[in-house]
Structure formats: C-alpha cells, structure tokens
Short mmCIF file of C-alpha atoms in Angstrom, two decimals:
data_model
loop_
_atom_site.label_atom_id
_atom_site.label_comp_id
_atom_site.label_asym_id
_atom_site.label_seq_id
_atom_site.Cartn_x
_atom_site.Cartn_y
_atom_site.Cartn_z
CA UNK M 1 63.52 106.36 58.80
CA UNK M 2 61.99 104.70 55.63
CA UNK M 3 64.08 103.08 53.17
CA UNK M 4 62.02 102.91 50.49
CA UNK M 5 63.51 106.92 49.12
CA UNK M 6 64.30 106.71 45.66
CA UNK M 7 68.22 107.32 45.53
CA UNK M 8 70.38 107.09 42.34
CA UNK M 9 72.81 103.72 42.97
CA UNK M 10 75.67 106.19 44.28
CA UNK M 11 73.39 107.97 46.66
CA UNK M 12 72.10 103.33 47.74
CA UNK M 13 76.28 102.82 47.87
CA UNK M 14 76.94 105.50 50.39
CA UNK M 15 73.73 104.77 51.98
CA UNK M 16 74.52 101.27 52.62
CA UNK M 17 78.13 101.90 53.65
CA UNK M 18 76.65 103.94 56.77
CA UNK M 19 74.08 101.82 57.74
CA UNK M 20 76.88 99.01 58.02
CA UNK M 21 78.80 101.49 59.97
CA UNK M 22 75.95 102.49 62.37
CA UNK M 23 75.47 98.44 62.67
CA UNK M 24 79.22 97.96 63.60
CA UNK M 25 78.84 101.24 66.03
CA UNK M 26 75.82 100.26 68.31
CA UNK M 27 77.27 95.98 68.00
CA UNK M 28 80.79 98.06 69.25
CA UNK M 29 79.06 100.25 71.72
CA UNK M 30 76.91 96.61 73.30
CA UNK M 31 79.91 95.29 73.17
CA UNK M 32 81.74 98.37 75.90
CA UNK M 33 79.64 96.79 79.04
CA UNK M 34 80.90 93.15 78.66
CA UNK M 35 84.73 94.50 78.39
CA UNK M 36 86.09 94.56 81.94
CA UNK M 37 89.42 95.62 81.11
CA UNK M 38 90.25 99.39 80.74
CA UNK M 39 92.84 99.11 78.15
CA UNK M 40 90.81 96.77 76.06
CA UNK M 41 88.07 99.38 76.65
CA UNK M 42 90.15 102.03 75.38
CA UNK M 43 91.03 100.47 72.49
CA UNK M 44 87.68 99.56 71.25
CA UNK M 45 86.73 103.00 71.87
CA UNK M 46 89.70 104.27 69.56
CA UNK M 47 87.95 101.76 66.77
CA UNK M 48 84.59 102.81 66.92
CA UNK M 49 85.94 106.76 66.94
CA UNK M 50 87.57 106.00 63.81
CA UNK M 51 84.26 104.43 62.37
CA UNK M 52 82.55 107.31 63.58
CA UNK M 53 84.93 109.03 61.56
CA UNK M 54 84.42 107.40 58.45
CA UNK M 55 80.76 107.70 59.23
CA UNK M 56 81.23 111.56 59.29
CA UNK M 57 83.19 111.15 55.52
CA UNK M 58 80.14 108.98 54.39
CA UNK M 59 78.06 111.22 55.26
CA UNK M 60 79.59 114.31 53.71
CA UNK M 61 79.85 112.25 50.79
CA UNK M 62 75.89 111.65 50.52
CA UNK M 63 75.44 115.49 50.79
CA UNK M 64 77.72 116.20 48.10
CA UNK M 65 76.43 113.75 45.66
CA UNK M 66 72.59 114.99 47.17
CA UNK M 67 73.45 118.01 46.06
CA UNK M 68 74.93 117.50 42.87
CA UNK M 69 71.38 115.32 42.36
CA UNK M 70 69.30 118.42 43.63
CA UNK M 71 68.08 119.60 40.13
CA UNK M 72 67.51 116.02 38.94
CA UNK M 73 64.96 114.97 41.23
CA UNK M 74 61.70 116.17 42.64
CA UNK M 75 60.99 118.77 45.61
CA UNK M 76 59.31 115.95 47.38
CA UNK M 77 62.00 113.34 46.96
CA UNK M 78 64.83 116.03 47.52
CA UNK M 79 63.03 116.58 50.71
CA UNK M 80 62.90 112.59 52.07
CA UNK M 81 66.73 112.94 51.00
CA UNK M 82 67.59 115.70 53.26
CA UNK M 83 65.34 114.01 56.01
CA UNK M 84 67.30 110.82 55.63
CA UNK M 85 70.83 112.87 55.65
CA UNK M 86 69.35 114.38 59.19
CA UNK M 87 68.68 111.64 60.71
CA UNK M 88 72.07 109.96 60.02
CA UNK M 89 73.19 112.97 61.60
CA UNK M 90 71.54 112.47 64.46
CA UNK M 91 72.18 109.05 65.02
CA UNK M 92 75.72 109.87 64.47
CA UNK M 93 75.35 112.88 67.37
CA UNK M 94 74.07 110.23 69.43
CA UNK M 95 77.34 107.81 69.20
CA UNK M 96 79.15 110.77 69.73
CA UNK M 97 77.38 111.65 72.64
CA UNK M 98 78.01 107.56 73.73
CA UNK M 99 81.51 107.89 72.99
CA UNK M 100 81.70 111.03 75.35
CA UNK M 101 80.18 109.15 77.83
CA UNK M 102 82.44 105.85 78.19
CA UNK M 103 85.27 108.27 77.47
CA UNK M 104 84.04 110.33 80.74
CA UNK M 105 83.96 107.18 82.46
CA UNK M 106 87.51 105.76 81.84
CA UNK M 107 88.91 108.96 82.35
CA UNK M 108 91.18 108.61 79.64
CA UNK M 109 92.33 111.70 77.43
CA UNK M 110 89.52 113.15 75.29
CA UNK M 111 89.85 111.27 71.65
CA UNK M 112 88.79 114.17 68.73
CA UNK M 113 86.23 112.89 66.43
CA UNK M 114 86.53 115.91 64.39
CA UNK M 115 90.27 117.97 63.74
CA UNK M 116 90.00 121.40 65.10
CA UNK M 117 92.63 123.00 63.37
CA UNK M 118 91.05 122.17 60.31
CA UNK M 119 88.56 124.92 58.89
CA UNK M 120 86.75 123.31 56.60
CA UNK M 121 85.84 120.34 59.18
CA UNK M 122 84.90 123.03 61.84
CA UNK M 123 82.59 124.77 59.29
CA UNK M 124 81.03 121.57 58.20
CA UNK M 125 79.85 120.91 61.53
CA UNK M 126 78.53 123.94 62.14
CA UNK M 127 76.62 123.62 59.23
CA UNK M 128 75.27 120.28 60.41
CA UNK M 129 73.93 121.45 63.76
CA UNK M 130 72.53 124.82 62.02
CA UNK M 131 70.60 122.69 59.59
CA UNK M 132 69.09 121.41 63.35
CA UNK M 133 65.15 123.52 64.59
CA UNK M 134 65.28 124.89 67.74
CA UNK M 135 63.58 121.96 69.41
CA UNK M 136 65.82 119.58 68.24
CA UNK M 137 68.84 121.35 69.04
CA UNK M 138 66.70 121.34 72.85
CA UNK M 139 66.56 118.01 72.97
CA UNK M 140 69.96 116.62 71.92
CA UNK M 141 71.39 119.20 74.32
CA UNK M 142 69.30 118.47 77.30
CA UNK M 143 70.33 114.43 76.06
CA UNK M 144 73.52 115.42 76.50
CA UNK M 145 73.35 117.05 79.68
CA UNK M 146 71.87 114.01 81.04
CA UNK M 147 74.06 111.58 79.45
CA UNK M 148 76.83 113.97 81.49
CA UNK M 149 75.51 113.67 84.49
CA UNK M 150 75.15 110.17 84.39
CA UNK M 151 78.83 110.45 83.85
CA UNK M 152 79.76 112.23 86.77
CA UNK M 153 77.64 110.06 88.61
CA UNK M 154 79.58 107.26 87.89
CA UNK M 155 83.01 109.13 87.81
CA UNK M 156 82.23 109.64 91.73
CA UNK M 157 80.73 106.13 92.25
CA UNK M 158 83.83 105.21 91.00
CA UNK M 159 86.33 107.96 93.27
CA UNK M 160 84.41 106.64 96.24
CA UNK M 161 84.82 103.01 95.34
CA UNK M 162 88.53 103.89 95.11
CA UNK M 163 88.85 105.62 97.96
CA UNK M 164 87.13 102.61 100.26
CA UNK M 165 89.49 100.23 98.61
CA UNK M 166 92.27 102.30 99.59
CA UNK M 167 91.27 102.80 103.26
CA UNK M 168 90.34 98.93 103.60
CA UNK M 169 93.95 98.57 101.67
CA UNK M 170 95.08 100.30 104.64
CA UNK M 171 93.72 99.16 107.01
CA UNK M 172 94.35 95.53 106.21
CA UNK M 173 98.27 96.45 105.82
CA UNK M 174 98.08 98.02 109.36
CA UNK M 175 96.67 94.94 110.73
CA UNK M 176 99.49 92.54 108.61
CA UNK M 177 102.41 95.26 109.64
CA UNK M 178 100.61 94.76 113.76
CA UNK M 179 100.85 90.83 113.33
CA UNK M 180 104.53 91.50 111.64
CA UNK M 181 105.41 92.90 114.81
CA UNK M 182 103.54 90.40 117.07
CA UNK M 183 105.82 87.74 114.98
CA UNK M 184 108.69 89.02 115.42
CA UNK M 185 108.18 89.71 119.55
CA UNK M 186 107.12 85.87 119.43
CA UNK M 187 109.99 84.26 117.66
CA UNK M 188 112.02 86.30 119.90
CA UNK M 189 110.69 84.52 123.17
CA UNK M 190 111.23 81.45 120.99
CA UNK M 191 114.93 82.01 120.66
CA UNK M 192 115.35 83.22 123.95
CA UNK M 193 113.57 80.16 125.61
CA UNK M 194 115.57 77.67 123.23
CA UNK M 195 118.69 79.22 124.50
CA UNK M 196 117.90 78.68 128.00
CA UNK M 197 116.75 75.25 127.62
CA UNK M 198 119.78 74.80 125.91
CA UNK M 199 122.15 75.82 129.40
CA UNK M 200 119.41 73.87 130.96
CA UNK M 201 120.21 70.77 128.95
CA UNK M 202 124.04 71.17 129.40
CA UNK M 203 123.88 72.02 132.92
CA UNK M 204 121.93 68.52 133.38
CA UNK M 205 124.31 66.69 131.41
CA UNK M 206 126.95 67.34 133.65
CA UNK M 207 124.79 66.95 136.66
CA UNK M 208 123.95 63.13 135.19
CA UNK M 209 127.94 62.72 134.09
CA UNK M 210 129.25 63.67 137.70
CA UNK M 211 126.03 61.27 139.22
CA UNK M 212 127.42 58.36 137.15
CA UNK M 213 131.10 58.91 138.00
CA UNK M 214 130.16 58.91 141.91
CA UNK M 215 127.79 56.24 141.51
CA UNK M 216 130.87 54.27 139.37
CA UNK M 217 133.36 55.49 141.94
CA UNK M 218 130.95 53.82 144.80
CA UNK M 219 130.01 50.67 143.06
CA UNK M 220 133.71 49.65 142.79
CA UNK M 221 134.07 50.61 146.46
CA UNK M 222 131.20 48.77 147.40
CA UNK M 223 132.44 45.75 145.21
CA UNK M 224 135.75 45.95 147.03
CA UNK M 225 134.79 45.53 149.65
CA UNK M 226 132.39 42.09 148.99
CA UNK M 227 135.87 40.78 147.43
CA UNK M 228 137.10 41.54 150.80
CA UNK M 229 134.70 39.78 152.92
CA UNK M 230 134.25 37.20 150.53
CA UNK M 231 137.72 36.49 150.95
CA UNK M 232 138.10 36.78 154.83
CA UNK M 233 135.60 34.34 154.87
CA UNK M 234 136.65 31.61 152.40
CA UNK M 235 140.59 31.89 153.81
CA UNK M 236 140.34 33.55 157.34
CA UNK M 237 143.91 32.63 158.19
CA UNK M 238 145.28 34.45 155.36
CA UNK M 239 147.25 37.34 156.96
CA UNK M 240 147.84 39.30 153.75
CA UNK M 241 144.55 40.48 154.40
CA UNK M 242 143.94 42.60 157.39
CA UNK M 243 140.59 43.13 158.90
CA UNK M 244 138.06 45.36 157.85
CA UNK M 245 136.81 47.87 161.00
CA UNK M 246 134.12 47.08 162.63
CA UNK M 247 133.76 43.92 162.01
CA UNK M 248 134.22 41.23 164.43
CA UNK M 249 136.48 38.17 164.26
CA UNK M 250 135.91 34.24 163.14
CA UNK M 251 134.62 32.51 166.09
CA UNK M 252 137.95 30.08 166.22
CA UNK M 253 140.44 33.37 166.56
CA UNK M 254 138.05 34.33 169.45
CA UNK M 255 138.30 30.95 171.17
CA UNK M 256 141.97 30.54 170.50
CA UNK M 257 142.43 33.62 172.32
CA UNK M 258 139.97 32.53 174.99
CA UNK M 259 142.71 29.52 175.95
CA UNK M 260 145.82 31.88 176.15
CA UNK M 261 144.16 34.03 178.24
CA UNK M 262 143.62 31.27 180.13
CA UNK M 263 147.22 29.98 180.37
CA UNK M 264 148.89 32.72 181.14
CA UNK M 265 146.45 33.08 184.65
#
C-alpha cells in the first residue's frame, strides 16, 4: 500500500502506531517456529493477541478520525484513505487467521481477539467484513479454509506422533519389566548357589579339621613309636621297656639263649 496519502498528523500518529504493531506481529509470529516449548509458545501467543488487540483499537481510531476528516479532504484522497484503512484490515484478518492457526496447533483453549458479549465490538466487525466485495470475502475465506486444513494436518501428524511414542513407550517398558523379571529369576540362582557353596564350604572344613586331627593323632603314634625303637636300641637291656610285636630280638639275647638251651641238654 503506498505511503505517500496525504493524512492530517493525527491520521500519520495512528498510522505509524499500526505499522509498528504489524512490525512487532509478523517479528512475533517468525519468532513462533524457533520456540520449542509449548508454554513459552502460549505465552507469546497471548502477547501478540493483545497487540492484535490494540491493533483493532488503532484501527478504529483511524476510522473515526477518517471520518471526522471526510468533509475536509478530497473524494480522491478520502478514497486512498479508506483503501489504506482496508488493507490494515486485511493484514490484521491475516494475523488473525495466523493466530488461529498456531492456536489450532497447540491445542490450547481458543484466546478471543474480539469480546462477544460486547455489542458494539460485534457490530464493528461486522461492519469491517461488510465493507469487504464479494471476491475478497472469497478469497480470505478459502485462505482460511486452507490455513485450517493445514491445521488439522498437523493436529493429526501430531496425534500419530503421540500415539507411536506411546506404543514404543510401551513397548520399551514391556521389554525393561521382561528383563526385571529375568533379574530377579537370576539373582535368585545367585543366592541359592551361594548358599550351597556355603554348606559346601563348611562341610569341607570339617572334613579338613577331622583329616588333621587323624593325621595329628597318627603322627604322635608314629613318633612313639621311633622313641621306642630308638630306645630299645641305644639301651637294649633296659627292662622298663618291653618289646614291641613283631619285632625280633638283639642278636646277644638270641645267643645268650642259644647257651642255656644248651646247658640244660
């Protein structure tokens, strides 16, 4: 739209306080993709609905001062004027529209841009779309009707996204609740198998401690009975000692024995 439309310096004021607001509303609306975060989406969508808002005021305000201005200025220029307050119009249709849109997408509840119970408001938009032809009134519609779509079709992008996080959310607590169980069967083996290699360990325990008391109990027999021959044989005429069975004499005993044997024949 050309800016170059005479306007008295109230009309410029208002003018230039809704450009700056349709500025703000498409850097706002650039800025809705980059925001990951729903709440953070939701809340920059609140502050661009109230801009939009104040847009609407702004706007109202340049008709009624347009108006007032009718009488002073000429056909053509009146004309440019009421071009220029259209197209802000439309442009502001169009970040309504936008707004819908995101709104669709976050599925949050439906923010009013204009207050229903209020009359005058009501009627004022009305009047805006009647002062709309046929074609354009077409053409935002079938806008609209697109922009919905493309909506929905992310709505159920979005359902379908959900619901294959869900099942793999599923499926993946399955599998951990499986290996839970596979765990638990596991450390119970453990357990069981510590036990019995704990019998086994006291069962060999003994085993060893009754080995070393017979092997104690036959070393000292065993020593005994060295001492024994050690002393039969280092004293053989030492009668305190008696003779260990089975074994045989000192050679002098047998010859000793030999001669009295022989003496009594």
């Amino acid at each position: 739209m050309a800016s170059d439309v005479p306007m008295s310096p109230e009309l410029e004021q208002v003018d230039g306080e809704i450009q700056d607001i349709f500025r703000a509303l498409q850097n706002g609306f650039q800025k809705m993709d980059k925001i990951k975060d729903s709440n953070r989406q939701s809340k920059q969508l609140e502050d661009l609905t109230a801009k939009m808002r104040e847009c609407k005021r702004l706007i109202k305000e340049f008709d009624r001062i347009l108006k007032d201005e009718e009488k002073k200025n000429t056909p053509d220029v009146n004309k440019q004027l009421n071009d220029k307050k259209q197209f802000m119009i439309k442009e502001l249709n169009s970040y309504v529209t936008l707004r819908k849109t995101y709104q669709s997408s976050l599925g949050n509840k439906r923010i009013e841009l204009f207050d229903t119970g209020n009359d005058q408001v009501a009627e004022d938009t009305v009047q805006m779309a009647s002062e709309m032809s046929n074609q354009e009134l077409i053409s935002a519609g079938r806008k609209q009707m697109d922009q919905t779509d493309q909506a929905i079709e992310r709505s159920k992008q979005v359902v379908a996204q959900t619901v294959e996080v869900g099942a793999q959310t599923a499926a993946t607590l399955t599998q951990q609740t499986e290996q839970m169980k596979r765990i638990g069967n596991e450390l119970d083996s453990v357990h069981f198998s510590l036990k019995k290699a704990s019998q086994m360990v006291k069962e060999i325990g003994r085993q060893v401690a009754t080995d070393k008391c017979i092997m104690a109990f036959l070393f000292l027999i065993v020593c005994g009975v060295i001492a024994i021959i050690v002393v039969k044989i280092v004293n053989p005429h030492n009668k305190n000692i008696r003779d260990i069975p089975g074994l045989a004499p000192p050679a002098m005993n047998r010859k000793l024995l030999s001669i009295e044997a022989f003496g009594t024949l």
